[in-house]
Short mmCIF file of N, CA and C in Angstrom, two decimals:
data_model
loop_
_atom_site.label_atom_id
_atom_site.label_comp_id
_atom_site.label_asym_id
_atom_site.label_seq_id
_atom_site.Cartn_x
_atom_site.Cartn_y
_atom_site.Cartn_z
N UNK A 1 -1.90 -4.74 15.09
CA UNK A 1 -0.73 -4.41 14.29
C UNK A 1 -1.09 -3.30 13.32
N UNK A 2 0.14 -2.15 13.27
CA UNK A 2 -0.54 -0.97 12.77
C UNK A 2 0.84 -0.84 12.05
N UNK A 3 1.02 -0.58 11.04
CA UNK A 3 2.06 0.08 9.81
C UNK A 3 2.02 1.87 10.60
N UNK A 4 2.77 1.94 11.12
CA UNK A 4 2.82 3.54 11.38
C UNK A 4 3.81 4.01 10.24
N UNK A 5 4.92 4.28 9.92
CA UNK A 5 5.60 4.65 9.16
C UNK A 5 7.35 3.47 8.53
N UNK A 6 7.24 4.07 7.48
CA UNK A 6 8.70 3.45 6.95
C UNK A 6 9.60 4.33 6.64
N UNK A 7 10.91 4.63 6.75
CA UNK A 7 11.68 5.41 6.73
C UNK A 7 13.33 5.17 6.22
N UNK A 8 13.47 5.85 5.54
CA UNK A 8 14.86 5.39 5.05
C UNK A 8 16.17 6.70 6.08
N UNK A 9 17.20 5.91 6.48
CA UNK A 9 18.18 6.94 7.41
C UNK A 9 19.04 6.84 6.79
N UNK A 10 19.71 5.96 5.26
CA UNK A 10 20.60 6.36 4.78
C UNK A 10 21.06 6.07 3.82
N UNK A 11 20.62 6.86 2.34
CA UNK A 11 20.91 6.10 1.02
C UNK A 11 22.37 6.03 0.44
N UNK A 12 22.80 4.96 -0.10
CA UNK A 12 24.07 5.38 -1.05
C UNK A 12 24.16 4.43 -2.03
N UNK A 13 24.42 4.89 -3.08
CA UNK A 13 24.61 4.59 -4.49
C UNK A 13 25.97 4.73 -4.85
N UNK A 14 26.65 3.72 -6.17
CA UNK A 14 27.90 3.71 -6.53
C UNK A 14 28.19 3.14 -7.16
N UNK A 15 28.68 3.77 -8.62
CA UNK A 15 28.96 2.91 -9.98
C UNK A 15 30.51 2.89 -9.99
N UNK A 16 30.61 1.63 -10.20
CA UNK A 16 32.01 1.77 -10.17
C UNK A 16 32.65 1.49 -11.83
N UNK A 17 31.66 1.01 -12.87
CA UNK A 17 32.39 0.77 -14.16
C UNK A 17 31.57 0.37 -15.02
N UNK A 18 31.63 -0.72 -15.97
CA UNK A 18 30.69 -1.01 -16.44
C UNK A 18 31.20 -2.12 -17.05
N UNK A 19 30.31 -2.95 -17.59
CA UNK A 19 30.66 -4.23 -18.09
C UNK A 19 29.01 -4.96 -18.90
N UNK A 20 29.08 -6.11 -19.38
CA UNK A 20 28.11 -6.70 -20.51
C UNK A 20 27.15 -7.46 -19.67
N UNK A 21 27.65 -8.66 -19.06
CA UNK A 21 27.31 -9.21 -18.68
C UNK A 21 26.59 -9.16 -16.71
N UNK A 22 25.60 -8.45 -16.49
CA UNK A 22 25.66 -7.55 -15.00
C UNK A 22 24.67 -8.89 -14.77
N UNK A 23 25.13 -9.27 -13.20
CA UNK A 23 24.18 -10.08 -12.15
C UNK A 23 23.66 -8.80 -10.83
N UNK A 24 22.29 -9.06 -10.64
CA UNK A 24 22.39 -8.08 -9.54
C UNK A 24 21.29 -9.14 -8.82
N UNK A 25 22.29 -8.79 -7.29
CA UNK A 25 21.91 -9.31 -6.82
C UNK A 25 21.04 -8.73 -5.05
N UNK A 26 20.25 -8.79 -4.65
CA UNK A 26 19.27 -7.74 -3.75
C UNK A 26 19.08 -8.55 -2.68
N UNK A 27 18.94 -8.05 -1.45
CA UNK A 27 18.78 -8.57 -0.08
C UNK A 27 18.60 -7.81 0.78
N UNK A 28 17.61 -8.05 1.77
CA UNK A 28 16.81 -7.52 2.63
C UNK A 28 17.47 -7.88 3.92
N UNK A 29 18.18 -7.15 5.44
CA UNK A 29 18.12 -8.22 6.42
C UNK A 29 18.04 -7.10 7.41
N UNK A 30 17.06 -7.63 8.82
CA UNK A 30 16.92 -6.64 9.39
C UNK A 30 17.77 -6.12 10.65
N UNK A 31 18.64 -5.65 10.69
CA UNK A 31 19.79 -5.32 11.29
C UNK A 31 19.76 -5.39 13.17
N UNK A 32 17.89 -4.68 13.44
CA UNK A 32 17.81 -4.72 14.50
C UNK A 32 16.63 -4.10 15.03
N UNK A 33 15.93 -4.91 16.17
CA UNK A 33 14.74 -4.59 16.37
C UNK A 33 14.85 -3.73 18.55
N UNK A 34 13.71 -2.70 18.71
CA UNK A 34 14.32 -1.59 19.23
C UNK A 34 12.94 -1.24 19.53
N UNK A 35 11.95 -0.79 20.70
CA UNK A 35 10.94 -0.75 21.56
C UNK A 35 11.04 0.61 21.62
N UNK A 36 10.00 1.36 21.17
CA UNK A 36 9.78 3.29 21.32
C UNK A 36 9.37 3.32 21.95
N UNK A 37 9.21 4.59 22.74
CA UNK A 37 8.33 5.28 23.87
C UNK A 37 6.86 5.19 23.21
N UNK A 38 5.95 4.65 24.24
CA UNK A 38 4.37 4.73 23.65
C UNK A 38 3.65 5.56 24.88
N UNK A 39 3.17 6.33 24.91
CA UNK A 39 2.00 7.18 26.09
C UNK A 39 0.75 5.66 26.55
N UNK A 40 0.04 5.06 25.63
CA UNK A 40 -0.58 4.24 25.62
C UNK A 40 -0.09 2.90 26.45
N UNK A 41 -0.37 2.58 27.90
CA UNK A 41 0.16 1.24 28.04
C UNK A 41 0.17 0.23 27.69
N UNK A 42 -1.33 -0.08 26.96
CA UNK A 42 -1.48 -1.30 25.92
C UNK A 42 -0.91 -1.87 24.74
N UNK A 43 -0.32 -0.62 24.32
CA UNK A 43 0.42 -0.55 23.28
C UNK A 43 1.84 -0.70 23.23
N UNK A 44 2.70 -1.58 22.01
CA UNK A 44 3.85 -1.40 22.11
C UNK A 44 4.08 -0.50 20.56
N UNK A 45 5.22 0.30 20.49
CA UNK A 45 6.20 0.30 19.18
C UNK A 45 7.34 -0.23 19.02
N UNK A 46 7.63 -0.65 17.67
CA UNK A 46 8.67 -1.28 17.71
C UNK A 46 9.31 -0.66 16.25
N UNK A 47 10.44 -0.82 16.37
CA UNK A 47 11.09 0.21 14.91
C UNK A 47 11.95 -1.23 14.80
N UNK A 48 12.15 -1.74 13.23
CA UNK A 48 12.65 -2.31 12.63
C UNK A 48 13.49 -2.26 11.70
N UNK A 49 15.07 -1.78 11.91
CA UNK A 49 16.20 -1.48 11.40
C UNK A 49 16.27 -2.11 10.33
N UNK A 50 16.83 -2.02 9.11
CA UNK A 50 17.00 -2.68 8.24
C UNK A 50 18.28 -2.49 6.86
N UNK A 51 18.57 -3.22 6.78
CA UNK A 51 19.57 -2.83 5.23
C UNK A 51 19.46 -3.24 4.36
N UNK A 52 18.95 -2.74 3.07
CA UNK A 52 18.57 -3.33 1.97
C UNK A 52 19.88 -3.02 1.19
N UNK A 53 20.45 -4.17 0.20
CA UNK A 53 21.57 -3.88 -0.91
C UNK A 53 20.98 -4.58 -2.27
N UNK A 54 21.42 -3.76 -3.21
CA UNK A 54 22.06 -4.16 -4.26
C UNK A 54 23.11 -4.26 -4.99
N UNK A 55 23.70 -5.60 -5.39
CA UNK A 55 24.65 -5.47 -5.67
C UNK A 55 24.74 -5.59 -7.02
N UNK A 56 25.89 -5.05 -7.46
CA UNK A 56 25.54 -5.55 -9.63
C UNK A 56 27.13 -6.06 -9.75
N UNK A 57 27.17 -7.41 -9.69
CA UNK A 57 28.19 -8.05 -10.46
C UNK A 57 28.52 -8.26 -11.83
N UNK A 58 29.85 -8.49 -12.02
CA UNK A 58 31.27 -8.15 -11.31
C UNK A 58 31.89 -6.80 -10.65
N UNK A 59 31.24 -6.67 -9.66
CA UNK A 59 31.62 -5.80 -8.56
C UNK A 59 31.44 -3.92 -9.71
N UNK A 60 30.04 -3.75 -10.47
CA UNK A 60 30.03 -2.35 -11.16
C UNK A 60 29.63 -1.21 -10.25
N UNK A 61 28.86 -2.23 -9.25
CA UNK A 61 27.70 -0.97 -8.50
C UNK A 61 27.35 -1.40 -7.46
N UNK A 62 27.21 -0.68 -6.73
CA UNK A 62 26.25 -1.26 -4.75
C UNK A 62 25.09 0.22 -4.74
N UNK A 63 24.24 -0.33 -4.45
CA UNK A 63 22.92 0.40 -3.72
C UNK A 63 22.78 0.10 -2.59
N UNK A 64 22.96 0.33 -1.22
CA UNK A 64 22.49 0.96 -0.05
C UNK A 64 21.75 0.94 0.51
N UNK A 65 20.68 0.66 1.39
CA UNK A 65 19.04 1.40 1.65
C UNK A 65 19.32 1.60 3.44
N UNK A 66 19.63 2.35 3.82
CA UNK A 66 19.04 1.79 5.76
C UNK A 66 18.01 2.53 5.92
N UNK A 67 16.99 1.95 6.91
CA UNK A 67 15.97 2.81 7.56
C UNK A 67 15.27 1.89 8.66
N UNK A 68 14.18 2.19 8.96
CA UNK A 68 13.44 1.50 9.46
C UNK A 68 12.00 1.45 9.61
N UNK A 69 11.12 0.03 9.70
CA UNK A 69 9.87 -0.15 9.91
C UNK A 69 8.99 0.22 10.99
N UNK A 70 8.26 1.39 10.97
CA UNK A 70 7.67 1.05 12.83
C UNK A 70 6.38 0.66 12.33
N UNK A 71 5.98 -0.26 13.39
CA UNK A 71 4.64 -0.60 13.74
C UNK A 71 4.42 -0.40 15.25
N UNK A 72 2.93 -0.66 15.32
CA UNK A 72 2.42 -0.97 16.72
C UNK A 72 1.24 -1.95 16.96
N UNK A 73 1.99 -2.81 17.80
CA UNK A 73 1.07 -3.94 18.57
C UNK A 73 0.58 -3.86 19.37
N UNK A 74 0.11 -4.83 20.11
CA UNK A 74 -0.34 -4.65 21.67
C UNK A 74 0.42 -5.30 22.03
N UNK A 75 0.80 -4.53 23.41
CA UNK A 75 1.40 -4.97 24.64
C UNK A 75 1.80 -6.30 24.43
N UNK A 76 1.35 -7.34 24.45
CA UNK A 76 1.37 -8.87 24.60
C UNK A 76 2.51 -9.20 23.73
N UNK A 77 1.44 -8.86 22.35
CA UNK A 77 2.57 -9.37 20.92
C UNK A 77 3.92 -9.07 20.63
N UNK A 78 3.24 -7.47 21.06
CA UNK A 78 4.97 -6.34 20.66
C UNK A 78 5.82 -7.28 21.32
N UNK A 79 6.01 -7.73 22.82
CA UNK A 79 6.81 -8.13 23.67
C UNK A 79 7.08 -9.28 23.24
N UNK A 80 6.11 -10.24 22.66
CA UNK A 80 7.10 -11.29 22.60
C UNK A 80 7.60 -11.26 20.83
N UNK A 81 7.92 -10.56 20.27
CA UNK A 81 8.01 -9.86 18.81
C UNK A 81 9.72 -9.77 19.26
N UNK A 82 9.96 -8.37 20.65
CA UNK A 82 10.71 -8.10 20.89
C UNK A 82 11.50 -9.62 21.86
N UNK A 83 11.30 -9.92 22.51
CA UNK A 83 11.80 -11.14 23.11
C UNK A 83 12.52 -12.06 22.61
N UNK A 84 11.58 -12.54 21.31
CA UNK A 84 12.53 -13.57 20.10
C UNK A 84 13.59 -12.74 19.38
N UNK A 85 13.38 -11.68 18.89
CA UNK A 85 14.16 -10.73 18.24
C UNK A 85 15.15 -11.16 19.58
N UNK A 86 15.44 -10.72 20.82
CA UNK A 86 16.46 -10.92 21.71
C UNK A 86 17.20 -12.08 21.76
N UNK A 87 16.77 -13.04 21.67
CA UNK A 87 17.15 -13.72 22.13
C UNK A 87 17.38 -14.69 20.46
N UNK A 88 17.24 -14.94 19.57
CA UNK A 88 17.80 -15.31 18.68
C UNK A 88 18.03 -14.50 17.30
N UNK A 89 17.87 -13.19 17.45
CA UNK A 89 17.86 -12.29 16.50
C UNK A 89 17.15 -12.62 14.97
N UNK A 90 16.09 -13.34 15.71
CA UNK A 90 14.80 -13.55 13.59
C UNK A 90 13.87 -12.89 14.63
N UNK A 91 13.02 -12.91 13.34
CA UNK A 91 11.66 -12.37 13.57
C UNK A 91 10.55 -13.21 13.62
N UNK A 92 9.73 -12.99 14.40
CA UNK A 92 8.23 -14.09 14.93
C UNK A 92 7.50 -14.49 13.07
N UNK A 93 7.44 -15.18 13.13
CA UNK A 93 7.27 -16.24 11.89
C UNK A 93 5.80 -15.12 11.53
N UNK A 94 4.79 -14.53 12.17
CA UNK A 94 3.85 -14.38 12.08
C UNK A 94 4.03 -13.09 11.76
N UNK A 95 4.96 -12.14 11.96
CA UNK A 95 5.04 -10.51 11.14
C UNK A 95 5.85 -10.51 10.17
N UNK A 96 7.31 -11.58 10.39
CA UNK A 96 8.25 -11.72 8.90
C UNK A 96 7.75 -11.18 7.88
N UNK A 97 6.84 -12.15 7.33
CA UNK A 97 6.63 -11.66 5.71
C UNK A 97 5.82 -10.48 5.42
N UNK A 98 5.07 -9.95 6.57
CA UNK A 98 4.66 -8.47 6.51
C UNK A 98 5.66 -7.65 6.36
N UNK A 99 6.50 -7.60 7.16
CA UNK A 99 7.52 -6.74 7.44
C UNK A 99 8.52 -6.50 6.50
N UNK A 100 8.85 -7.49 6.19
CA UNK A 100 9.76 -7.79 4.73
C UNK A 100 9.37 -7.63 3.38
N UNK A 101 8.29 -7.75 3.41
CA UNK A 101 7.42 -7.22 2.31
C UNK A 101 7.39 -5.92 1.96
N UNK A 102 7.22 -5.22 3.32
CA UNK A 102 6.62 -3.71 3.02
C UNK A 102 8.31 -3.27 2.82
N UNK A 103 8.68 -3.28 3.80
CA UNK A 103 10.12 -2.67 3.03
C UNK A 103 10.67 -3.27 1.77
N UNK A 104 10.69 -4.66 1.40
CA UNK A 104 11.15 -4.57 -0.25
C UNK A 104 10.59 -3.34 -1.28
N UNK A 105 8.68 -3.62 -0.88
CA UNK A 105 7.98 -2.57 -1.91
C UNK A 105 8.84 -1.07 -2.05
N UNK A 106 9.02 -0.76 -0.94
CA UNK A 106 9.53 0.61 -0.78
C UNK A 106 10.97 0.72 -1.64
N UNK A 107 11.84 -0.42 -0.90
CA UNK A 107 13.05 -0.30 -1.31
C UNK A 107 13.57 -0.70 -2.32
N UNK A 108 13.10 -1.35 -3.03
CA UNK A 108 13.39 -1.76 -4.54
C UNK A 108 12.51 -0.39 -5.41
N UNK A 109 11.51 0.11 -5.19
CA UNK A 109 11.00 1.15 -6.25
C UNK A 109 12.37 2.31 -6.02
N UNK A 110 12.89 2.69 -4.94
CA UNK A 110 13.91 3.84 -4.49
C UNK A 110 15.45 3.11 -5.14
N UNK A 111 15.52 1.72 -5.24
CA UNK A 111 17.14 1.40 -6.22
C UNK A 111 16.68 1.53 -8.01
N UNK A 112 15.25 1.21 -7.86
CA UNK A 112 15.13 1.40 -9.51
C UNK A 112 15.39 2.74 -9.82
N UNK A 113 15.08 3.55 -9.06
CA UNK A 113 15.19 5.05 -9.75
C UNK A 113 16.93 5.23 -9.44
N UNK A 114 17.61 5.04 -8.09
CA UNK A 114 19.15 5.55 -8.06
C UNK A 114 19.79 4.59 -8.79
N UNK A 115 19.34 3.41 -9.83
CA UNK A 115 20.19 2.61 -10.45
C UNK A 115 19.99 3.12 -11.79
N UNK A 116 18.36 3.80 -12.35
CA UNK A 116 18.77 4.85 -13.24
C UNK A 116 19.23 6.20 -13.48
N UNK A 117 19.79 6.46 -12.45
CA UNK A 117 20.04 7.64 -12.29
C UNK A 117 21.42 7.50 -12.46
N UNK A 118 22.32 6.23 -12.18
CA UNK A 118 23.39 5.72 -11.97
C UNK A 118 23.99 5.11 -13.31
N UNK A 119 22.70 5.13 -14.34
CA UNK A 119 22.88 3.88 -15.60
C UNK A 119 23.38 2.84 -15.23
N UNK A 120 23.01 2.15 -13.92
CA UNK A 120 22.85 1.02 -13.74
C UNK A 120 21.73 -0.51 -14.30
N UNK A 121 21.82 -1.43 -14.34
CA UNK A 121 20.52 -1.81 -15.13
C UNK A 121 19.70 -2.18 -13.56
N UNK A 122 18.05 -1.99 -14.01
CA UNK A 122 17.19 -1.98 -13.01
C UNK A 122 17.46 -3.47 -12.47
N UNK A 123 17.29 -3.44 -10.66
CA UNK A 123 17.98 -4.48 -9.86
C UNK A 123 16.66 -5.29 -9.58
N UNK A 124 15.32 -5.05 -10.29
CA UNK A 124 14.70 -5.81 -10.65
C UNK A 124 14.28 -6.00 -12.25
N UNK A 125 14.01 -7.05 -12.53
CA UNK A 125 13.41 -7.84 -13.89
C UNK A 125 12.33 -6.83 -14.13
N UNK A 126 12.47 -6.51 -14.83
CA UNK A 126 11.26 -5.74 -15.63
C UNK A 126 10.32 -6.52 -16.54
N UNK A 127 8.79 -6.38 -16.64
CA UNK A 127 8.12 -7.66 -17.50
C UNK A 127 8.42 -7.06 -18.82
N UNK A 128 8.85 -7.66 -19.98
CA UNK A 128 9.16 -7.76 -21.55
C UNK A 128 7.46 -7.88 -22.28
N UNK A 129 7.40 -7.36 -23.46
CA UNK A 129 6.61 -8.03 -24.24
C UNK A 129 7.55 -8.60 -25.80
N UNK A 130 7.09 -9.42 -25.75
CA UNK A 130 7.91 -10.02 -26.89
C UNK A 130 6.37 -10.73 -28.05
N UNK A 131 6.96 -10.40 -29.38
CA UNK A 131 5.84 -10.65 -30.20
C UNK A 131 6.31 -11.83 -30.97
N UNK A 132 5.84 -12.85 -31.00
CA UNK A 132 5.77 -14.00 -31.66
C UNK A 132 5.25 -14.07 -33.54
N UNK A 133 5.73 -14.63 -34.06
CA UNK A 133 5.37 -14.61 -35.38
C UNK A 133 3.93 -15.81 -35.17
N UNK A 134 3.09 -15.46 -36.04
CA UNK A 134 1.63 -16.64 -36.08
C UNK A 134 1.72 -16.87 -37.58
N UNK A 135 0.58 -17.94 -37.49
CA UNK A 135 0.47 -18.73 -39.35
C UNK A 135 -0.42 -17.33 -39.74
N UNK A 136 0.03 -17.33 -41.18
CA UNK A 136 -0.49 -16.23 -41.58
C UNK A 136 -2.07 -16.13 -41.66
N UNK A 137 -3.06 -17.61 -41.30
CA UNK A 137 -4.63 -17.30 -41.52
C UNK A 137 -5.02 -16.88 -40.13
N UNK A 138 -3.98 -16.78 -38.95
CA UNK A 138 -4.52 -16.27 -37.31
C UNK A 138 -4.25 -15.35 -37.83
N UNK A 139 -3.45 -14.42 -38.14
CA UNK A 139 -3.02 -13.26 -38.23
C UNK A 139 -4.46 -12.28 -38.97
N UNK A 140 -4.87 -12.97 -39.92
CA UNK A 140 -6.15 -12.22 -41.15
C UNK A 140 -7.41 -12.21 -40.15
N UNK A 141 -7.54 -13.57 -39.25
CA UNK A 141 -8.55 -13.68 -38.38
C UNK A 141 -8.47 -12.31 -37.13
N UNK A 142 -7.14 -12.32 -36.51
CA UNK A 142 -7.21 -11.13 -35.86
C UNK A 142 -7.42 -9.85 -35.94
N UNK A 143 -6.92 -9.91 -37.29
CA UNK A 143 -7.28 -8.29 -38.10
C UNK A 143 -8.33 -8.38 -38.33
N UNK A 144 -9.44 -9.46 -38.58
CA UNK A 144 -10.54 -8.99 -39.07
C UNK A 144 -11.87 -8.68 -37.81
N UNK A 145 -11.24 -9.48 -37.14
CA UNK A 145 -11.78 -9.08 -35.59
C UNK A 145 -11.84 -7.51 -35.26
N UNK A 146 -10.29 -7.01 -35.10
CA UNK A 146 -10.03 -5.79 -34.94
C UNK A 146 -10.52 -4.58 -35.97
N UNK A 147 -10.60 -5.24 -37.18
CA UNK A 147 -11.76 -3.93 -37.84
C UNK A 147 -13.10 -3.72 -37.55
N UNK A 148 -13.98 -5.15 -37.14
CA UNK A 148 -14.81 -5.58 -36.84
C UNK A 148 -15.28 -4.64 -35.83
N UNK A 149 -14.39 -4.82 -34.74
CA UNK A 149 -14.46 -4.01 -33.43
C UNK A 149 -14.70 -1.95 -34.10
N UNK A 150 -13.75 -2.35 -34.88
CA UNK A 150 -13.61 -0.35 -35.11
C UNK A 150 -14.94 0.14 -35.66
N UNK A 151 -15.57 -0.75 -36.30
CA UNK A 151 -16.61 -1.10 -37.18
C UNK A 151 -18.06 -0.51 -36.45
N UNK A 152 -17.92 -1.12 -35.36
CA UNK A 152 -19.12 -1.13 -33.93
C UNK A 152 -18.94 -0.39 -33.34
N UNK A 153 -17.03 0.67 -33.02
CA UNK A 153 -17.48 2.01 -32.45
C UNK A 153 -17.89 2.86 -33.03
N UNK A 154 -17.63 3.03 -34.42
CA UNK A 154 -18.15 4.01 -35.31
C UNK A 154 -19.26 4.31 -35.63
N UNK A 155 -20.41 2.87 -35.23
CA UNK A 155 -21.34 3.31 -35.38
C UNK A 155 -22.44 3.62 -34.37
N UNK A 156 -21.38 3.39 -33.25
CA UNK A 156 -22.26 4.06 -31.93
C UNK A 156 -22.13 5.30 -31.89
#
């Protein structure tokens, strides 16, 4: 199994208003799986269609993503990869979360940027730092640490 390329075939973005309270909500599903020409007989490719959305409720904004995943297997796997894909349209339990993975990474970094570009709010959680108040003798202890420290580069 080889990650050959990921590819997006068709972005669209769209604010429709704005409001206080935004839910967004994101989903991955893969539309459709599809066997390339390989020179190699051992080898299969397989391109993995996909549509990624975001949505931002009450209905402000939709993000878009289509493209697709190719990899390459061998002969054996590709086929029965492609087979289950046929015949019940999921994916073999054993590439799923590869596959789905690599395109979220991709496709959620490409809605964070068209959802700011959109002044949409980012359609993932961003980590916060938030500062807590302490008893005022941790607080003297930390500072005195931290001069402590400045203390020992200065005199290297």
């Amino acid at each position: 199994m080889a990650l050959v390329g990921l590819n997006f075939t068709k972005i669209s973005a769209e604010r429709k208003g704005a409001s206080e309270n935004v839910r967004v909500e994101s989903n991955v599903a893969i539309t459709n799986v599809i066997e390339a020409k390989m020179p190699d007989p051992k080898k299969t490719i397989l391109k993995f269609q996909f549509l990624f959305t975001s949505k931002f409720e009450p209905n402000i904004g939709l993000i878009e993503l289509n493209g697709e995943l190719i990899e390459m297997y061998d002969k054996d796997l590709g086929g029965k990869i492609l087979e289950g894909w046929n015949k019940s349209k999921s994916l073999h339990k054993d590439v799923a979360p590869r596959i789905l993975n690599a395109i979220l990474a991709k496709s959620n970094i490409e809605a964070i940027i068209m959802s700011k570009e959109l002044g949409l709010p980012s359609p993932i959680q961003m980590p916060k730092v938030e500062v807590k108040p302490k008893a005022a003798s941790s607080v003297d202890k930390s500072e005195s640490k931290s001069e402590s420290k400045i203390e020992k580069d200065k005199k290297k």
